[in-house]
PDB file of C-alpha atoms in Angstrom:
ATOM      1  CA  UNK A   1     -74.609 186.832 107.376  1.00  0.00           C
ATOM      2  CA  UNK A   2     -72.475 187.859 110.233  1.00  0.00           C
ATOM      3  CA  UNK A   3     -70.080 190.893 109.979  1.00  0.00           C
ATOM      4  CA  UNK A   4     -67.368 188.131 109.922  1.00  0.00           C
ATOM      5  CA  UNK A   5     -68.277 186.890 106.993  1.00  0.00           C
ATOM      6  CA  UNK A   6     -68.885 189.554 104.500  1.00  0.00           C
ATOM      7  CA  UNK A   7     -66.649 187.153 101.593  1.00  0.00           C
ATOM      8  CA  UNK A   8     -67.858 185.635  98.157  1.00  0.00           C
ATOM      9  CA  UNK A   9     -66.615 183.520  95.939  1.00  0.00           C
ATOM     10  CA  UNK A  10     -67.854 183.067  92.455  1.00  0.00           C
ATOM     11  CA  UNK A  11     -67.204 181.482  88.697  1.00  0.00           C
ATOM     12  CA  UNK A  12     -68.910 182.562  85.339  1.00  0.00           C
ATOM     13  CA  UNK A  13     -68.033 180.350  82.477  1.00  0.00           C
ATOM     14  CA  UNK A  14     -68.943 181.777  78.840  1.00  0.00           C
ATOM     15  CA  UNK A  15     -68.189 181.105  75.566  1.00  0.00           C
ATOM     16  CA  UNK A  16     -66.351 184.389  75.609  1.00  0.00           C
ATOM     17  CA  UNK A  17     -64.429 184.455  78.752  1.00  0.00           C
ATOM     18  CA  UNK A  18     -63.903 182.546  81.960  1.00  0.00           C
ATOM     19  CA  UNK A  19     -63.954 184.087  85.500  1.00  0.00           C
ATOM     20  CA  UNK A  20     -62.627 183.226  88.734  1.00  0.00           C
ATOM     21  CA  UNK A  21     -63.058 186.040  92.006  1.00  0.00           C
ATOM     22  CA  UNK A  22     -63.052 186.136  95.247  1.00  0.00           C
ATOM     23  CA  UNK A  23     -63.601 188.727  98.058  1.00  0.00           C
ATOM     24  CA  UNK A  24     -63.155 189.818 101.761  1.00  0.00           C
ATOM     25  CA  UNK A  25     -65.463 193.447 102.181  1.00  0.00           C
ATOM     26  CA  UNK A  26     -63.841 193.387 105.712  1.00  0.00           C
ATOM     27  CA  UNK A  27     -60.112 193.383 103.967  1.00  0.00           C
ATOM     28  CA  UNK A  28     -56.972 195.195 104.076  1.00  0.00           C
ATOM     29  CA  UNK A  29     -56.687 195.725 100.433  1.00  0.00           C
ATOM     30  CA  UNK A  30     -55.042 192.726  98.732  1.00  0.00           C
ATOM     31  CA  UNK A  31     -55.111 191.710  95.858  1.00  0.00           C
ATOM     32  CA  UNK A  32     -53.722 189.558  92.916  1.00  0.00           C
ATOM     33  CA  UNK A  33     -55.746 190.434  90.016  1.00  0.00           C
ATOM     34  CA  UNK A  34     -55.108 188.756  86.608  1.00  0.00           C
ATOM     35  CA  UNK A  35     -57.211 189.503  84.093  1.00  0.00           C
ATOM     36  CA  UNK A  36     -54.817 189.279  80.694  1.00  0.00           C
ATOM     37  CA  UNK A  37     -55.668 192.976  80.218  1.00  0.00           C
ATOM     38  CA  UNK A  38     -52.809 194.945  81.942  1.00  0.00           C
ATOM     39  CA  UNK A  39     -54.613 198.176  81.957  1.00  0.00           C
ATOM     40  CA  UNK A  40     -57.851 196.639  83.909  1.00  0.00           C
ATOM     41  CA  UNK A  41     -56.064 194.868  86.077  1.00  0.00           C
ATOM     42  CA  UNK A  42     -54.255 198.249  87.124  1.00  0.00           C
ATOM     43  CA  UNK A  43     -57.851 199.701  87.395  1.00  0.00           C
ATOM     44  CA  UNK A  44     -59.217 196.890  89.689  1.00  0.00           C
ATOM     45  CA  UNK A  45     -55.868 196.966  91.877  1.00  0.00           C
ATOM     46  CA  UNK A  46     -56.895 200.759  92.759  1.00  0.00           C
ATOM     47  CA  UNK A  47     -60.102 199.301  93.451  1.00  0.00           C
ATOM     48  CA  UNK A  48     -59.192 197.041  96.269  1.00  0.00           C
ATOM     49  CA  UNK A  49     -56.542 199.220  98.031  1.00  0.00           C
ATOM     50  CA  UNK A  50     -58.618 202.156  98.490  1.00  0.00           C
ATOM     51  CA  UNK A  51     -61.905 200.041  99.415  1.00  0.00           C
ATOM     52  CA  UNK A  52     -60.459 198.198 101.564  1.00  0.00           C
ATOM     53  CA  UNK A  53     -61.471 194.759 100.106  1.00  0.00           C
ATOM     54  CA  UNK A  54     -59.387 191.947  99.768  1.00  0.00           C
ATOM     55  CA  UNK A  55     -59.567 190.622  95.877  1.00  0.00           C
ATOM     56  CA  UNK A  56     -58.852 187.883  93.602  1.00  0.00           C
ATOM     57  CA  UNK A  57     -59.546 187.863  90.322  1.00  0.00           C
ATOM     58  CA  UNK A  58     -58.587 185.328  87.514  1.00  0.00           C
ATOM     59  CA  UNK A  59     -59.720 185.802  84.216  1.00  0.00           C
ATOM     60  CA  UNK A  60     -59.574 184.566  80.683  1.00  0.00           C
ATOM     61  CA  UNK A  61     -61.062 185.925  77.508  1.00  0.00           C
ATOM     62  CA  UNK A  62     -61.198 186.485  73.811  1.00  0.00           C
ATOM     63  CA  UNK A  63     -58.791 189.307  74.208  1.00  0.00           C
ATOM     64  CA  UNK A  64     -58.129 188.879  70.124  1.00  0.00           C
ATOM     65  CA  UNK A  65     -61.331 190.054  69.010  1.00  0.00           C
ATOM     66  CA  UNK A  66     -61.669 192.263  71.875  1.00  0.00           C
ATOM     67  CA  UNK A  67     -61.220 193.303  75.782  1.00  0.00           C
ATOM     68  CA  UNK A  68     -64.564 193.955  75.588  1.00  0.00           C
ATOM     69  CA  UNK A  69     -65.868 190.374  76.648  1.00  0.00           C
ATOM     70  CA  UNK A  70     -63.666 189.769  79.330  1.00  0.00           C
ATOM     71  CA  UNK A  71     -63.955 193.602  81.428  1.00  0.00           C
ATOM     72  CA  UNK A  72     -67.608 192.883  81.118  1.00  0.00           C
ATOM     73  CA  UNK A  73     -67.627 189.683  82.527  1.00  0.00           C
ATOM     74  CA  UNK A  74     -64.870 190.566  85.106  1.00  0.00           C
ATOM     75  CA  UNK A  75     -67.591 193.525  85.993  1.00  0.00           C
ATOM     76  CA  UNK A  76     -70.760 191.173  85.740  1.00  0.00           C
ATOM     77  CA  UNK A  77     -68.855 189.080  88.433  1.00  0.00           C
ATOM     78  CA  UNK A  78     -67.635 191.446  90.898  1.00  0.00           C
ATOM     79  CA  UNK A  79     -70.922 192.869  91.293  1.00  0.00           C
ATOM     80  CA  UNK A  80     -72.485 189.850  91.923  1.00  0.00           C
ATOM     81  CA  UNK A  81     -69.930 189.019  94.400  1.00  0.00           C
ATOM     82  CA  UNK A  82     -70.244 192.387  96.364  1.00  0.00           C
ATOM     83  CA  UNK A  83     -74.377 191.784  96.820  1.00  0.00           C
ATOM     84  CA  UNK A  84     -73.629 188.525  97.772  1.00  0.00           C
ATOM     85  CA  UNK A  85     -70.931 189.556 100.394  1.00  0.00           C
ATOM     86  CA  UNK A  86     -72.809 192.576 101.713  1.00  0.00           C
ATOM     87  CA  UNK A  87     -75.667 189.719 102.579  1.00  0.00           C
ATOM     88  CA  UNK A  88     -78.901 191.513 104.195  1.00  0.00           C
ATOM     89  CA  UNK A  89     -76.735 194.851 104.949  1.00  0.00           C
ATOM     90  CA  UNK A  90     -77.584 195.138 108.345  1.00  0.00           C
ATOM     91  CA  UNK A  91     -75.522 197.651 109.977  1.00  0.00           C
ATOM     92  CA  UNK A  92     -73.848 199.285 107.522  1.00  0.00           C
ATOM     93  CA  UNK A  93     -73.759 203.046 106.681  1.00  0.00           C
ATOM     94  CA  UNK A  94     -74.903 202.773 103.531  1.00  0.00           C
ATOM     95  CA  UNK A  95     -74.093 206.155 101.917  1.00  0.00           C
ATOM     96  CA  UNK A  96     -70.444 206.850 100.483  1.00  0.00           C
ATOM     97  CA  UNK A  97     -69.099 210.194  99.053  1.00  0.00           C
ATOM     98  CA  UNK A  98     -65.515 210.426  97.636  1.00  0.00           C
ATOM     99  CA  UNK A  99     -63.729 213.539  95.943  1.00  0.00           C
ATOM    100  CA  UNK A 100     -60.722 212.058  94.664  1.00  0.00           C
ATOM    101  CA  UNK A 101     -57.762 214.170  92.591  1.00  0.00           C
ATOM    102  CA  UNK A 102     -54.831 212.305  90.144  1.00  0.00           C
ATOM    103  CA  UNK A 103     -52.726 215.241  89.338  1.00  0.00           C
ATOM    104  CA  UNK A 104     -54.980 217.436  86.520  1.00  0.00           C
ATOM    105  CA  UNK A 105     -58.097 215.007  87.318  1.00  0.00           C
ATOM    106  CA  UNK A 106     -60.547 215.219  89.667  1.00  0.00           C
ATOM    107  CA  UNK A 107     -63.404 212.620  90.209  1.00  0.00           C
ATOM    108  CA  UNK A 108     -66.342 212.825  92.776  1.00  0.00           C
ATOM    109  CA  UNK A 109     -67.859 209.584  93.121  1.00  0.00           C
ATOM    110  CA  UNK A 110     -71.260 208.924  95.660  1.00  0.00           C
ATOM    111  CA  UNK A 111     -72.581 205.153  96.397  1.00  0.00           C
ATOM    112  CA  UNK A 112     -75.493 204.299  97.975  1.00  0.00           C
ATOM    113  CA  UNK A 113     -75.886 200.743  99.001  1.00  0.00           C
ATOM    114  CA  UNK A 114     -79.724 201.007  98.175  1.00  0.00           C
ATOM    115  CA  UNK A 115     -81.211 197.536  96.068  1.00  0.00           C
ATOM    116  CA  UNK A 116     -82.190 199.734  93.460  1.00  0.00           C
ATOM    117  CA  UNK A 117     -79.382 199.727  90.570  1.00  0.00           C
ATOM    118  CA  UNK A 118     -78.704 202.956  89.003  1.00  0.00           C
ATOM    119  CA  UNK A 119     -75.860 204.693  87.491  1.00  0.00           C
ATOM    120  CA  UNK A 120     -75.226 208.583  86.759  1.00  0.00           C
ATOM    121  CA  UNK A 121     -71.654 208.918  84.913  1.00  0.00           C
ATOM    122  CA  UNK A 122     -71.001 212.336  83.237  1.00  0.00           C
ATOM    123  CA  UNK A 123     -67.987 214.722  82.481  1.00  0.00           C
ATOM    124  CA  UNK A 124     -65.382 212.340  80.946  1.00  0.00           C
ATOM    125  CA  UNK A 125     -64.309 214.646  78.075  1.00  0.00           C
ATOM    126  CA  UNK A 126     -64.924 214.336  74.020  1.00  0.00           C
ATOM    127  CA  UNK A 127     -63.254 211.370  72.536  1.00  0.00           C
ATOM    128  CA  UNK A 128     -62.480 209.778  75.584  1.00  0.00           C
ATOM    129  CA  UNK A 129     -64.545 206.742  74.687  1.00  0.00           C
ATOM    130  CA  UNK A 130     -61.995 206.289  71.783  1.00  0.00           C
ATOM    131  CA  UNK A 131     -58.957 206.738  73.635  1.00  0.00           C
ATOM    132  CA  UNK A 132     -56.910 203.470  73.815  1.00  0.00           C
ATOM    133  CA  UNK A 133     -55.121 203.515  77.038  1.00  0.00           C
ATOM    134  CA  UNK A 134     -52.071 201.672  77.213  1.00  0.00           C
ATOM    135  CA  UNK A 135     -52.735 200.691  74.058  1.00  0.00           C
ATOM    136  CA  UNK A 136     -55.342 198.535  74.487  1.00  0.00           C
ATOM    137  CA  UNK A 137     -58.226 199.510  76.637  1.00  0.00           C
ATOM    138  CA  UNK A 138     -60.920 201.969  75.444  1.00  0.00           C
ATOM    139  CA  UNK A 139     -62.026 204.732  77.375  1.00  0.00           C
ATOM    140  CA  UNK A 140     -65.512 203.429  76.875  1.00  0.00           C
ATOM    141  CA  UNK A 141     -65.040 200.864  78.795  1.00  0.00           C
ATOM    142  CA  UNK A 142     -64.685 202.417  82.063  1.00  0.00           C
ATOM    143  CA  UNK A 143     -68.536 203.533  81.741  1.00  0.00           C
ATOM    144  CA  UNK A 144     -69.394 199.729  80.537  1.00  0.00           C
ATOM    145  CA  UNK A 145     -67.175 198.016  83.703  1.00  0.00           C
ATOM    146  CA  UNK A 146     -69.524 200.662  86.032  1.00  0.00           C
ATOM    147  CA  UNK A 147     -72.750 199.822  84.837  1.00  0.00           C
ATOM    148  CA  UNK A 148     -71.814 196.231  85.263  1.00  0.00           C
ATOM    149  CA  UNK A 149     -70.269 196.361  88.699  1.00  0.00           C
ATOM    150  CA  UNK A 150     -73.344 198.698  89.709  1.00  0.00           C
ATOM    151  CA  UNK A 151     -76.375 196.395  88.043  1.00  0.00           C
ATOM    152  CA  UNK A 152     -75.500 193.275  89.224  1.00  0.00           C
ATOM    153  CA  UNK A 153     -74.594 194.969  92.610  1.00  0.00           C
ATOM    154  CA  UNK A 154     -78.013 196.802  93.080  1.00  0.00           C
ATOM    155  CA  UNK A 155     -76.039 199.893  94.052  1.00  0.00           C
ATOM    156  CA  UNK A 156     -76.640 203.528  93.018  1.00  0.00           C
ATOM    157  CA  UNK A 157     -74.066 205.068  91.966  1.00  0.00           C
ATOM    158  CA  UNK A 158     -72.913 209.041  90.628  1.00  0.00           C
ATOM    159  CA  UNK A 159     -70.048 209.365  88.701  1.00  0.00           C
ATOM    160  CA  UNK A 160     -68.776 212.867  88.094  1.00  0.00           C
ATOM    161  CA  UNK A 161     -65.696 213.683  85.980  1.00  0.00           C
ATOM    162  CA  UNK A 162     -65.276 217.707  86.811  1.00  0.00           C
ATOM    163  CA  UNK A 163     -61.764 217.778  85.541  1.00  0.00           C
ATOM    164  CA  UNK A 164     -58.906 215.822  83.354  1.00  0.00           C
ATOM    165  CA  UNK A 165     -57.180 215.772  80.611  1.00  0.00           C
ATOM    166  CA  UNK A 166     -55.024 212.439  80.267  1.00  0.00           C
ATOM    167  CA  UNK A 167     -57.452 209.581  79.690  1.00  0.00           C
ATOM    168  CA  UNK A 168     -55.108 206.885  82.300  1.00  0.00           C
ATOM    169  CA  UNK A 169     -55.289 209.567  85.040  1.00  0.00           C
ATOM    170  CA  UNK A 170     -59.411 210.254  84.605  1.00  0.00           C
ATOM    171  CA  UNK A 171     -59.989 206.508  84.357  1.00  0.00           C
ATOM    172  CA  UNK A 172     -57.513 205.637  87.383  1.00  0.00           C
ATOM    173  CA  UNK A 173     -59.277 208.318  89.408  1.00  0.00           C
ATOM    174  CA  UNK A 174     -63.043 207.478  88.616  1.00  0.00           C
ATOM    175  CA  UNK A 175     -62.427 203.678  89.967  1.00  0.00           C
ATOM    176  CA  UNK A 176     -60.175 205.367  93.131  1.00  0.00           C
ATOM    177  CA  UNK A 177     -63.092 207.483  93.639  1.00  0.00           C
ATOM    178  CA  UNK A 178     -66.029 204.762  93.507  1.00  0.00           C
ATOM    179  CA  UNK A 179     -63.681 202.761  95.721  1.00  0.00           C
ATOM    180  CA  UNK A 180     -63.616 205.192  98.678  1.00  0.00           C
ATOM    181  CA  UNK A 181     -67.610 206.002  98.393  1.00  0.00           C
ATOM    182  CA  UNK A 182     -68.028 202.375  98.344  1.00  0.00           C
ATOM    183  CA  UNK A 183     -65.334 202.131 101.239  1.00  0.00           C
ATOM    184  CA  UNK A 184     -67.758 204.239 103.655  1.00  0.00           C
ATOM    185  CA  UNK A 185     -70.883 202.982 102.397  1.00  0.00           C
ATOM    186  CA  UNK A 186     -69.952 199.369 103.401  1.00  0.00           C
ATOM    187  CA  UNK A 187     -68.572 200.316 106.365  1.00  0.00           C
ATOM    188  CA  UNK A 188     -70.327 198.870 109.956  1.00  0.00           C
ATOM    189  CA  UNK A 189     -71.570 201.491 112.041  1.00  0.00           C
ATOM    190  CA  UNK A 190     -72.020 200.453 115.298  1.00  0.00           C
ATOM    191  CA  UNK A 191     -74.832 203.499 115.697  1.00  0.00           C
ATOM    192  CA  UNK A 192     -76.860 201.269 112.978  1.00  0.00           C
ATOM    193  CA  UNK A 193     -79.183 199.067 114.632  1.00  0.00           C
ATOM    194  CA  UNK A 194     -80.519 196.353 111.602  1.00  0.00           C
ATOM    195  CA  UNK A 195     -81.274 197.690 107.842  1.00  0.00           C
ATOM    196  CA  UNK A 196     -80.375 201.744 107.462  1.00  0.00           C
ATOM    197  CA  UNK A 197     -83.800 202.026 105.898  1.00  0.00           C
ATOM    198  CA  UNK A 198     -87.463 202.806 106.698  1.00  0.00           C
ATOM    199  CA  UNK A 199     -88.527 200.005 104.473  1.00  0.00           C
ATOM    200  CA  UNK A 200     -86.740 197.429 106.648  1.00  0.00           C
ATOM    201  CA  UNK A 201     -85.048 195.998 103.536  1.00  0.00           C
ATOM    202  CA  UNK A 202     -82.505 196.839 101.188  1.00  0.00           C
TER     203      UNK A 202
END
């Protein structure tokens, strides 16, 4: 896949939710995300600014049992669509590191573009998991949209909370911080020749 062309497009239907996204790695930022769960969509806005990648996502869900469903789905999908846009990763840097403050929060984030999916979250404070923010999304999602996004991506991925005390500001600033590792680690060096590894293959 040329640099050109680092886009996917893809569709999951389930019996729980629906999903519709597409995606430009080589972006500005768009997006128009719609996901009938405000607070996610907020989350996946930050996303695409600070990554640089242009997204679309549409996405429909049993929102009345739970968001549960429909973030995992929408986090299923987007990983699958950023191994499928990165194609055989030739020339890309491959490593990303991101400190990343929201006012009392602070967020360090490192991706590494690697095949081999594995996630490290830690910090986010007691009883964030039960937090509703906005009213409707639980903290413990934000761990479950990562482990999504990072499995089906075949990334590697370290999450560290070292600070925060409102849950909306540690949330927003754990996906800003992902988004600017995973910003440099897609990014094309031109000082890359091929794969950036010693197996040949990522």
């Amino acid at each position: 896949m040329s640099p050109s062309a680092r886009t996917a497009q893809l569709r999951r239907e389930t019996s729980e939710s629906s999903i519709e996204l597409s995606l430009d790695l080589d972006g500005s930022g768009e997006s128009d995300i719609r996901t009938s769960v405000p607070f996610f969509d907020h989350l996946l806005t930050a996303f695409a600014r600070h990554s640089l990648t242009d997204l679309t996502v549409r996405a429909e869900g049993d929102i009345e049992i739970d968001v549960h469903h429909t973030a995992e789905d929408v986090g299923i999908v987007l990983g699958q669509a950023l191994r499928q846009a990165l194609g055989d990763k030739s020339g890309i840097s491959r490593f990303g590191d991101a400190l990343v403050p929201l006012d009392e929060a602070l967020v360090q984030a490192v991706v590494d573009i690697s095949g081999r999916p594995y996630l490290v979250h830690s910090g986010e404070p007691a009883g964030f998991e039960f937090h509703l923010i906005g009213g409707h999304f639980t903290g413990s999602m934000v761990r479950h949209v990562f482990e999504a996004i990072t499995f089906n991506a075949a990334l590697t991925t370290h999450i560290r909370v070292l600070g925060g005390r409102d849950p909306h500001h540690i949330a927003e600033a754990e996906f800003k911080a992902f988004a600017r590792a995973f910003r440099q680690a897609k990014a094309l060096d031109p000082l890359v020749t091929g794969v950036p590894s010693t197996k040949g293959a990522l």
